[in-house]
Short mmCIF file of C-alpha atoms and ligand atoms in Angstrom, two decimals:
data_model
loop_
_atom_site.label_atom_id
_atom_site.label_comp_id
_atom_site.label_asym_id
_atom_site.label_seq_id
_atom_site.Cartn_x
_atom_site.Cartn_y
_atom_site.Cartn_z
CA UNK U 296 -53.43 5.34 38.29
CA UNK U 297 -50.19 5.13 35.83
CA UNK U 298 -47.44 7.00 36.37
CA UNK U 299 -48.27 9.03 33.01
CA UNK U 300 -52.44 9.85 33.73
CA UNK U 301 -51.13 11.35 36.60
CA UNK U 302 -48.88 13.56 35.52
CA UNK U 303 -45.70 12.32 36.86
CA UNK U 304 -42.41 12.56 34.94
CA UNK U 305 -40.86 9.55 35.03
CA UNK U 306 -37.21 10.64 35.27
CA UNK U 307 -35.53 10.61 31.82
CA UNK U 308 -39.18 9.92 30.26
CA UNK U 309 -39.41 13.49 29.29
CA UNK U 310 -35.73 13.96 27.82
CA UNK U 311 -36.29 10.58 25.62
CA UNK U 312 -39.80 11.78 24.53
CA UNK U 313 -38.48 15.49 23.27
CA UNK U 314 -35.28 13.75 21.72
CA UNK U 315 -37.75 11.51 19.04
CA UNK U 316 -37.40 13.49 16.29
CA UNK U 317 -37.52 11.63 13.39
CA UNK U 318 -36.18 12.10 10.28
CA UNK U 319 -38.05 13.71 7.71
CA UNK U 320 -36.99 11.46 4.52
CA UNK U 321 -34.01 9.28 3.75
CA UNK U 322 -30.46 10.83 3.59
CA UNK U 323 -29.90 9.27 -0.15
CA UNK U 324 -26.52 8.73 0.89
CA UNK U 325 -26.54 4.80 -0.47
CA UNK U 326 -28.67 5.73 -3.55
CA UNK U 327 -26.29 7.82 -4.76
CA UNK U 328 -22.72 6.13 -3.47
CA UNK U 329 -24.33 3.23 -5.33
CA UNK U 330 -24.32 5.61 -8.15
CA UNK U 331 -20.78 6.64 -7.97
CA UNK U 332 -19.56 3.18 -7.00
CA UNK U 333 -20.64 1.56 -10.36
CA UNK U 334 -19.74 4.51 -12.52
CA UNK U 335 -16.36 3.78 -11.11
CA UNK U 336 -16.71 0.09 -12.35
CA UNK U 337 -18.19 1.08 -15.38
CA UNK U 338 -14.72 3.32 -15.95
CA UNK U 339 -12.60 0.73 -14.95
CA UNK U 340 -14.29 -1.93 -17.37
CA UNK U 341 -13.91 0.64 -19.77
CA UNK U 342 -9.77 0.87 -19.27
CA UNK U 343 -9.79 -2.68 -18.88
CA UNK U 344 -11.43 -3.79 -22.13
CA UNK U 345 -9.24 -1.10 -24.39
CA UNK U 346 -5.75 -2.19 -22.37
CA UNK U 347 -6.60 -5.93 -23.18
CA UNK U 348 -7.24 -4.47 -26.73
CA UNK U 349 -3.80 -2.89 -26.96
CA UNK U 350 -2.61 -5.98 -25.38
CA UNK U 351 -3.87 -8.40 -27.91
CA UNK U 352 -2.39 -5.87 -31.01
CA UNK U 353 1.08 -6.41 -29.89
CA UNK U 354 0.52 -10.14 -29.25
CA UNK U 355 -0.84 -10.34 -33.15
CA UNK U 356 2.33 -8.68 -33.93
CA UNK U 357 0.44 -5.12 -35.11
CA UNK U 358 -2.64 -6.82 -37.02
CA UNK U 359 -5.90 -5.47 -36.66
CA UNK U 360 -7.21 -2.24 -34.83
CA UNK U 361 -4.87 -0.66 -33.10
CA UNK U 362 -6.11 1.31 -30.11
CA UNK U 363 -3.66 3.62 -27.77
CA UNK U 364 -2.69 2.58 -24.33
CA UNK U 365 -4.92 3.99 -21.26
CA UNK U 366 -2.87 5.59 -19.28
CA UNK U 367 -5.40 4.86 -16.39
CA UNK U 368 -4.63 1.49 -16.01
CA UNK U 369 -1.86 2.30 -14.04
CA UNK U 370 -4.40 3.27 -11.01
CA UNK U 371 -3.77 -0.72 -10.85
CA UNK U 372 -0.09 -0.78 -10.02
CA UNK U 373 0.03 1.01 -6.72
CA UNK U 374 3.19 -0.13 -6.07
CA UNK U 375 4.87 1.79 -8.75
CA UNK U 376 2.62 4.73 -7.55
CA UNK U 377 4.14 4.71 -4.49
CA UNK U 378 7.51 4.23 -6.26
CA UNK U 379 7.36 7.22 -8.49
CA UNK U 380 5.77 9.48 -5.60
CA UNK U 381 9.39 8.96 -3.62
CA UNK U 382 10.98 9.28 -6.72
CA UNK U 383 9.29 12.82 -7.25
CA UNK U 384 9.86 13.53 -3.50
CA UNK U 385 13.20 12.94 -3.26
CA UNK U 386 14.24 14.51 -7.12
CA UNK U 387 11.87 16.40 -7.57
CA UNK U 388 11.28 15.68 -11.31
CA UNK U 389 8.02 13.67 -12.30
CA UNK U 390 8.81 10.11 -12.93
CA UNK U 391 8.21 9.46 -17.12
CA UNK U 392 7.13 5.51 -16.59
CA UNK U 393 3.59 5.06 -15.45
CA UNK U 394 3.18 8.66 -14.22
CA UNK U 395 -0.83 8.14 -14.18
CA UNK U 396 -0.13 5.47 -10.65
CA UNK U 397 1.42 8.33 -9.00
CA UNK U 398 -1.02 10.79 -9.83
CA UNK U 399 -4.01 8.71 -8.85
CA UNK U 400 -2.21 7.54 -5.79
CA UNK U 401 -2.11 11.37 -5.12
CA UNK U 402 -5.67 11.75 -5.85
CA UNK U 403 -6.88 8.71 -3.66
CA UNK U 404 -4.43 10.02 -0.23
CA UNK U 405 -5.95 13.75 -1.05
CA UNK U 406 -9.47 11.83 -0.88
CA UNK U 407 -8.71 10.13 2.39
CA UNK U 408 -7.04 13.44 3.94
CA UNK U 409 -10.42 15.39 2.93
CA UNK U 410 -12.74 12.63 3.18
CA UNK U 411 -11.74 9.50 5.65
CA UNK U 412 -11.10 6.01 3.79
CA UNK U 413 -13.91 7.48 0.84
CA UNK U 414 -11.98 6.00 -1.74
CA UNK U 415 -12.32 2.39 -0.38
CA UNK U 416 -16.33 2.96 0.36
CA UNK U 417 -17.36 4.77 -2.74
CA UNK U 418 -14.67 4.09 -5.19
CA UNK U 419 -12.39 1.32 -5.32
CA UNK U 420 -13.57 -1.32 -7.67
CA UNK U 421 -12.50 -3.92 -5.49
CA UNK U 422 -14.28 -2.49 -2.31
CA UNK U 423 -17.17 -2.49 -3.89
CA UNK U 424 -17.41 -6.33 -5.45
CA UNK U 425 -16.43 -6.64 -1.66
CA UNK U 426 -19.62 -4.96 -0.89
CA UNK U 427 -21.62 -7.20 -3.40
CA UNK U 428 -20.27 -10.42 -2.57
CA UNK U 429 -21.08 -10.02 1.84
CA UNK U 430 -24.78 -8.58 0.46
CA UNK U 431 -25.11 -11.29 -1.52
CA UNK U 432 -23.89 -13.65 1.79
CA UNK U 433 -26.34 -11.55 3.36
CA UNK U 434 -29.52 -12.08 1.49
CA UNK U 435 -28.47 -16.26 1.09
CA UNK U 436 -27.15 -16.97 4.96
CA UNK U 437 -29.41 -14.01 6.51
CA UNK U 438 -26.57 -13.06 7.66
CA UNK U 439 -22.54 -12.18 8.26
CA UNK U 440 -20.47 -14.13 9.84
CA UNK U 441 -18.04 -12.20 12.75
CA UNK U 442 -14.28 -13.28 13.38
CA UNK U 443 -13.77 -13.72 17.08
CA UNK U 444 -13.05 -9.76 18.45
CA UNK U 445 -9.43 -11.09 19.40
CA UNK U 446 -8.96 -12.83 16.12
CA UNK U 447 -10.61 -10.20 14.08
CA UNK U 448 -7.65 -7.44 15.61
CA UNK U 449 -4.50 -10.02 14.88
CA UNK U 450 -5.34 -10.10 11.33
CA UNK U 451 -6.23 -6.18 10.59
CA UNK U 452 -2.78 -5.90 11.56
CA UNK U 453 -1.85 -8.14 8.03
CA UNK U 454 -2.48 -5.25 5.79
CA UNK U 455 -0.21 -2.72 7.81
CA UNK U 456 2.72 -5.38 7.51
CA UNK U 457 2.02 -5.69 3.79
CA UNK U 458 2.20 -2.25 3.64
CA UNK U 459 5.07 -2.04 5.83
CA UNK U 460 7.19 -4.13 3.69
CA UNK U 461 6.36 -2.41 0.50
CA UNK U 462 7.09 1.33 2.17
CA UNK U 463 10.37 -0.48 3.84
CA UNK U 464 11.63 -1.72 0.45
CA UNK U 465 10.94 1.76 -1.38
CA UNK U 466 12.15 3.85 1.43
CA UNK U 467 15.40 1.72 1.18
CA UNK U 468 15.63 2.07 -2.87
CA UNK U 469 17.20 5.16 -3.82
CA UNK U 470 15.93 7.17 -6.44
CA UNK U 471 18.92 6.35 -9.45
CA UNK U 472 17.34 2.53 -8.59
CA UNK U 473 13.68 3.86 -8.71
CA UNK U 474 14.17 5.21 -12.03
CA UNK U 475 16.30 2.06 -12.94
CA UNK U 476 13.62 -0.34 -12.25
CA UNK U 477 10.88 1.35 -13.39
CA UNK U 478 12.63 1.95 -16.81
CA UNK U 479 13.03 -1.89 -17.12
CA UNK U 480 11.55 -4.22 -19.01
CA UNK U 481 9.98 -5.59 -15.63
CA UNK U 482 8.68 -2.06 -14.68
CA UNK U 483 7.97 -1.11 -18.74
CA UNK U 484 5.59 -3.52 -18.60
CA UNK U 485 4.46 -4.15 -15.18
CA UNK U 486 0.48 -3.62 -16.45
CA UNK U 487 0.82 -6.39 -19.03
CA UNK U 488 2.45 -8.61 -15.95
CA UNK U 489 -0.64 -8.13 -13.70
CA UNK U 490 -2.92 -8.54 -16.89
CA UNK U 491 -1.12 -12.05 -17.53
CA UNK U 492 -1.06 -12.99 -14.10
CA UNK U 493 -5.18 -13.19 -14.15
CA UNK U 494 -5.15 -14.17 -17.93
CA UNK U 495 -2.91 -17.33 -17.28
CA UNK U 496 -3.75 -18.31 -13.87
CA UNK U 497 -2.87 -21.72 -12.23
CA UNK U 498 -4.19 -23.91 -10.21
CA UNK U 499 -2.81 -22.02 -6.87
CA UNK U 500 -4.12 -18.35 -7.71
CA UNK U 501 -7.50 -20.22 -8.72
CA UNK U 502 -7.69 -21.78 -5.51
CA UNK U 503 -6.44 -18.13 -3.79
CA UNK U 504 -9.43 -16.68 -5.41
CA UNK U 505 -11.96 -18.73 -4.60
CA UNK U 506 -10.91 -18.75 -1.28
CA UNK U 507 -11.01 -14.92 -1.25
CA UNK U 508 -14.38 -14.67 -2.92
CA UNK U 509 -15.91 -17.81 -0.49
CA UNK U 510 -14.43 -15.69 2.87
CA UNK U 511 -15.84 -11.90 1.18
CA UNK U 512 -19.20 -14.26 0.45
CA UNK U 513 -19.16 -15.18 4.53
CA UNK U 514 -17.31 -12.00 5.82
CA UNK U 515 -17.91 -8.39 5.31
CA UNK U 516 -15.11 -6.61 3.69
CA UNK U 517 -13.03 -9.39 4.21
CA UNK U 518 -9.98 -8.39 1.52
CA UNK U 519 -10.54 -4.80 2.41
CA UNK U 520 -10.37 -5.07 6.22
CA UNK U 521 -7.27 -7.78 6.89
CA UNK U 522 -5.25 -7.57 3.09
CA UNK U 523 -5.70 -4.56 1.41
CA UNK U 524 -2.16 -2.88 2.02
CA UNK U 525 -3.60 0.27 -0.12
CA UNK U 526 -6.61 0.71 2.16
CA UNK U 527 -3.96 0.82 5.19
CA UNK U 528 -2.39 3.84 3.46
CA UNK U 529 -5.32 5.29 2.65
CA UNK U 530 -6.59 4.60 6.65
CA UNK U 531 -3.52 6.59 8.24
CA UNK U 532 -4.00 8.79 5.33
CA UNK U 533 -7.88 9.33 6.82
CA UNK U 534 -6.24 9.95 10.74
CA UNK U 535 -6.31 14.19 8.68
CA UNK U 536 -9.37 14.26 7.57
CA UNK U 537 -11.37 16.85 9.53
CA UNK U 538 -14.33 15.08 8.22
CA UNK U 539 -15.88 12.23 10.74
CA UNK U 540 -18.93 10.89 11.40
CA UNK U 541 -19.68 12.32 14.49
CA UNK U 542 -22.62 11.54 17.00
CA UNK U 543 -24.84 14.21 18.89
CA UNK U 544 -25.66 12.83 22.16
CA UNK U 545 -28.29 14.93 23.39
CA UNK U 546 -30.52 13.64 19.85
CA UNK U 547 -29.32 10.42 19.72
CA UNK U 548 -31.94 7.88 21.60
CA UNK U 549 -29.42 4.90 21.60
CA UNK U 550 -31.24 2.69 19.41
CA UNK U 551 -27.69 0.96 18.20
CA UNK U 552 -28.64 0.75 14.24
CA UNK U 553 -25.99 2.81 13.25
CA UNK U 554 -23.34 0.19 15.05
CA UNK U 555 -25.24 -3.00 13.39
CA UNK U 556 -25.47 -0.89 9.76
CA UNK U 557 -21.26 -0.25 9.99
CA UNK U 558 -19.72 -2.88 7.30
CA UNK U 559 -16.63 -2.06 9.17
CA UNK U 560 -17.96 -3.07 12.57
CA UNK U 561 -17.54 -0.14 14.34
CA UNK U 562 -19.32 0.82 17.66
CA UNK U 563 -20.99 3.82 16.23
CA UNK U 564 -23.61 3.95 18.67
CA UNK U 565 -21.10 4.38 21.76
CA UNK U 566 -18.50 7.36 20.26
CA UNK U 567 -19.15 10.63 19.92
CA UNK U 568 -16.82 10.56 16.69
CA UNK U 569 -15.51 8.11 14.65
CA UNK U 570 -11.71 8.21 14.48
CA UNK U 571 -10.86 4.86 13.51
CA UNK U 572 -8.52 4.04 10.17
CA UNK U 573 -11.60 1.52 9.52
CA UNK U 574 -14.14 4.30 8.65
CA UNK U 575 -14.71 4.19 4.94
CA UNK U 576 -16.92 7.38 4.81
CA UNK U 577 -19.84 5.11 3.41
CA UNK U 578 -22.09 6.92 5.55
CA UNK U 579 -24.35 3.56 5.73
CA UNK U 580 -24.55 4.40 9.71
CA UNK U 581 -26.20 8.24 9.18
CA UNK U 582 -28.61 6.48 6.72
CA UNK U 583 -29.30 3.84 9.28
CA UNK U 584 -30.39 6.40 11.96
CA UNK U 585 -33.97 7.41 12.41
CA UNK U 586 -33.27 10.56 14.45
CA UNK U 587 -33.10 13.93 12.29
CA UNK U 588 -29.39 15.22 13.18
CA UNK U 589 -28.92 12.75 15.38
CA UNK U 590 -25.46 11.11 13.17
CA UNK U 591 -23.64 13.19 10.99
CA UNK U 592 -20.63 13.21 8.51
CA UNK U 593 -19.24 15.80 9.66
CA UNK U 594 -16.74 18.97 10.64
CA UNK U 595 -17.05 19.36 14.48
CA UNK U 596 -20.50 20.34 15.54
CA UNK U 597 -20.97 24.14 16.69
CA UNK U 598 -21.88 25.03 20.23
CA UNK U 599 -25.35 25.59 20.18
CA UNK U 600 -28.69 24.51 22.22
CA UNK U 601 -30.48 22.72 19.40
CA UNK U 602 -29.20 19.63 17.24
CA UNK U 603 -30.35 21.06 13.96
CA UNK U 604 -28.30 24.50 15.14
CA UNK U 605 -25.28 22.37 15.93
CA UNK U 606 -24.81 20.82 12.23
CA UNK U 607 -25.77 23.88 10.16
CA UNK U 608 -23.04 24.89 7.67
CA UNK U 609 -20.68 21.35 9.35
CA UNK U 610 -22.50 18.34 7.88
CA UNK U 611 -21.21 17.30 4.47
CA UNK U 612 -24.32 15.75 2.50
CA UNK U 613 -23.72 12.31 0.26
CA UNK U 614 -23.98 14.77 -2.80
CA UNK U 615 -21.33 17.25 -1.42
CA UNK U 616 -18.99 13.95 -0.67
CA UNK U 617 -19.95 12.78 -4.16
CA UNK U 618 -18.79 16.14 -6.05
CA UNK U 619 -15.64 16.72 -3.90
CA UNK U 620 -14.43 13.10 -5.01
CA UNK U 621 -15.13 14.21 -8.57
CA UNK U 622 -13.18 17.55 -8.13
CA UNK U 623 -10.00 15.99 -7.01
CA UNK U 624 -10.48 13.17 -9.10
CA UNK U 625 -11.02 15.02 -12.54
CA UNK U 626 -9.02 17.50 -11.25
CA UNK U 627 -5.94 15.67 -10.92
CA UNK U 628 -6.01 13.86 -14.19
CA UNK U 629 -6.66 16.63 -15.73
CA UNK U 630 -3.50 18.36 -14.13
CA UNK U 631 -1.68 15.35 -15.00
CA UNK U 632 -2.95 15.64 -18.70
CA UNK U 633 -2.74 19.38 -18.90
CA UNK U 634 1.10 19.25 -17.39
CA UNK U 635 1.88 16.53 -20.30
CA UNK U 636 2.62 13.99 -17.40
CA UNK U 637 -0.25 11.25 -17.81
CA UNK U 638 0.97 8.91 -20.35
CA UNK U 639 3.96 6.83 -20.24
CA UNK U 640 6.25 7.52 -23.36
CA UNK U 641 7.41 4.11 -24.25
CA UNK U 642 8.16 3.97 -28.51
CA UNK U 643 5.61 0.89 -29.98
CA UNK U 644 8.82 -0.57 -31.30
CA UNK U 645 10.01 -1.20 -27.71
CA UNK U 646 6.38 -2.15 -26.57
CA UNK U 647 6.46 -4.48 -29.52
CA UNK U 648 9.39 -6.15 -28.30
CA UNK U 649 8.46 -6.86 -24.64
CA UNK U 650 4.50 -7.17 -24.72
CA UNK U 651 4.14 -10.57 -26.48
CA UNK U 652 6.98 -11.77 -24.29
CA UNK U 653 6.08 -10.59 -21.32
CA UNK U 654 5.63 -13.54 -19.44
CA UNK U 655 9.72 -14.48 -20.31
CA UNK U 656 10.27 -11.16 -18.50
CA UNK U 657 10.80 -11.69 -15.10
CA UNK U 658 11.32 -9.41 -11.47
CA UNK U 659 15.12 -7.53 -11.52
CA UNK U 660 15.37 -8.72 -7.89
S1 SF4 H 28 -18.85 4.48 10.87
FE1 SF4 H 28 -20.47 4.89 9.35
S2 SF4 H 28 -19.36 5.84 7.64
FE2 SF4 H 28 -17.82 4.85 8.91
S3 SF4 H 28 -17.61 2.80 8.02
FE3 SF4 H 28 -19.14 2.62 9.63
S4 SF4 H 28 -21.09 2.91 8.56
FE4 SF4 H 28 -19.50 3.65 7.17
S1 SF4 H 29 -28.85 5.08 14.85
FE1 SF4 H 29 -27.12 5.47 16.23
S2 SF4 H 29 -26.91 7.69 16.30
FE2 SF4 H 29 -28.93 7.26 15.41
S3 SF4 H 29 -30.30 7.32 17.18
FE3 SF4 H 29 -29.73 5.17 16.92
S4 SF4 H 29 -27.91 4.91 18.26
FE4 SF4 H 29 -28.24 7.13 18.00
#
């Protein structure tokens, strides 16, 4: 006679038996970061396409439609966000050259400090080609291919020295030189530089590319994880955030698809929270698990005898991540805008001067 005809409780039979609950439907949570992801894109296109415009109007020497500058554009010149937030630390005053990089610098660190790394895993344009390019590796290989663990930690540490050295360079400049360079014709036009540098590309930043496409292609997150200096700051950034996933044991039935679902290779399945810098928010892991309350995004769970108890009122739903990253989005532009501090007040005249030369312009140091 089995164990089970007769009655017996196998130890821990019983406990795994009443911890199977599964979940009722899908969390959504991929659906509708998918959602936000490409809107992002679709913004960022948007900028793109009317910056080349204004671009091209100088370079025809004022023919043709002329359209106005977007100020957000400067989201992609961190390093002069970072620039003009010491600037405004240490003076102050609000820096009057590309304002809109400080201000969505701002933004993206009050993301991370609310939300973990959620600007990298449901915003960044970049993270998420990332995220195409290793699903597309994916679907062709069947699957990812892993750096050696000892490997794989050596080179994470590349994007905290890249971000080392920028921080180290700014911390050293003091604000007069801030202002200085930024106020240049280098630092006037440091969005028409970066512009160029894809526009007229040689043979070296061709092969660069590639080579960074091929490895995101083979590797998940491959930019994002080892060379992303901005995701670093946005990682210690995420070390506030009360907001983790977080793992209740007594649901959880240790199935591991959480851990296999992380595209930053974290041992979900084994924590009871995720602290790590690496946590993007993306919440792929809570959509990966079968158990109802089982894996959460989080505030600390409450003390109580059943899991659904525990996360009532503390687990932050993809929706609620999706409309807090709108508020503080929106809601810093629009403080920016509101406060006259979004565009950069450059005359056309000047513009005029420096845009179709701007590849004769080169670094002050
Ligand atoms: S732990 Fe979960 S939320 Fe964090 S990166 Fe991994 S899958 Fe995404
Ligand atoms: S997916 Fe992870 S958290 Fe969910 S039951 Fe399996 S091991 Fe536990």
């Amino acid at each position: 006679m089995s164990t089970q005809a007769a009655g017996v409780v196998v130890p821990g039979q019983e406990k795994r038996k009443k911890k199977l609950v599964r979940r009722a439907a899908p969390d959504g949570s991929q659906r509708i970061r998918r959602v936000v992801q490409w809107v992002f894109v679709a913004l960022n296109v948007w900028i793109g396409a009317q910056f080349y415009l204004w671009v091209r109007w100088f370079e025809r020497g004022g023919q043709g439609w002329a359209v106005n500058r977007p100020a957000g554009v400067d989201g992609w010149l961190p390093i002069a966000g970072l620039m003009n937030l010491k600037y405004l630390l240490t003076t102050g005053r609000v820096p009057a050259m590309h304002p809109a990089a400080m201000f969505l610098l701002i933004a993206f660190l009050a993301m991370s400090v609310v939300l973990k790394k959620s600007f990298c895993g449901w915003l960044c344009p970049v993270g998420t080609a990332s995220e195409t390019l290793w699903k597309m590796g994916r679907r062709v290989f069947g699957r990812n291919f892993r750096v050696p663990r000892w490997l794989d930690r050596e080179l994470r540490g590349l994007k905290y020295l890249l971000l080392g050295f920028f921080v180290f360079v700014i911390a050293w400049m003091p604000a007069a030189a801030l202002k200085d360079f930024m106020a240049g014709p280098y630092g006037t036009i440091a969005d028409v530089k970066m512009l160029n540098l894809f526009r007229t590309m040689g043979v070296v930043g061709i092969a660069v590319m590639t080579g960074l496409v091929v490895l995101s292609v083979l590797i998940q997150n491959f930019w994002c994880r080892y060379l992303c200096p901005y995701g670093a700051l946005m990682g210690l950034a995420s070390l506030l955030s009360p907001v983790k996933i977080r793992r209740d044991t007594q649901a959880c039935i240790d199935c591991g698809k959480c851990s296999k679902a992380c595209p930053s290779s974290l041992k979900v399945d084994e924590l009871v929270q995720i602290r790590s810098v690496e946590c993007t928010a993306c919440m792929a892991c809570v959509a990966s698990c079968p158990v109802e309350n089982a894996l959460q995004l989080a505030l600390p769970a409450a003390k109580a005898p059943d899991a659904a108890a525990r996360w009532r009122g503390r687990a932050v739903n993809p929706r609620a991540v999706a409309a807090v990253l709108a508020v503080i989005f929106l809601g810093v532009v629009l403080l920016a805008r509101m406060s006259g501090h979004w565009q950069t007040a450059v005359p056309r005249a000047v513009y005029m001067q420096l845009v179709p030369h701007a590849n004769e312009v080169s670094h002050p140091m």
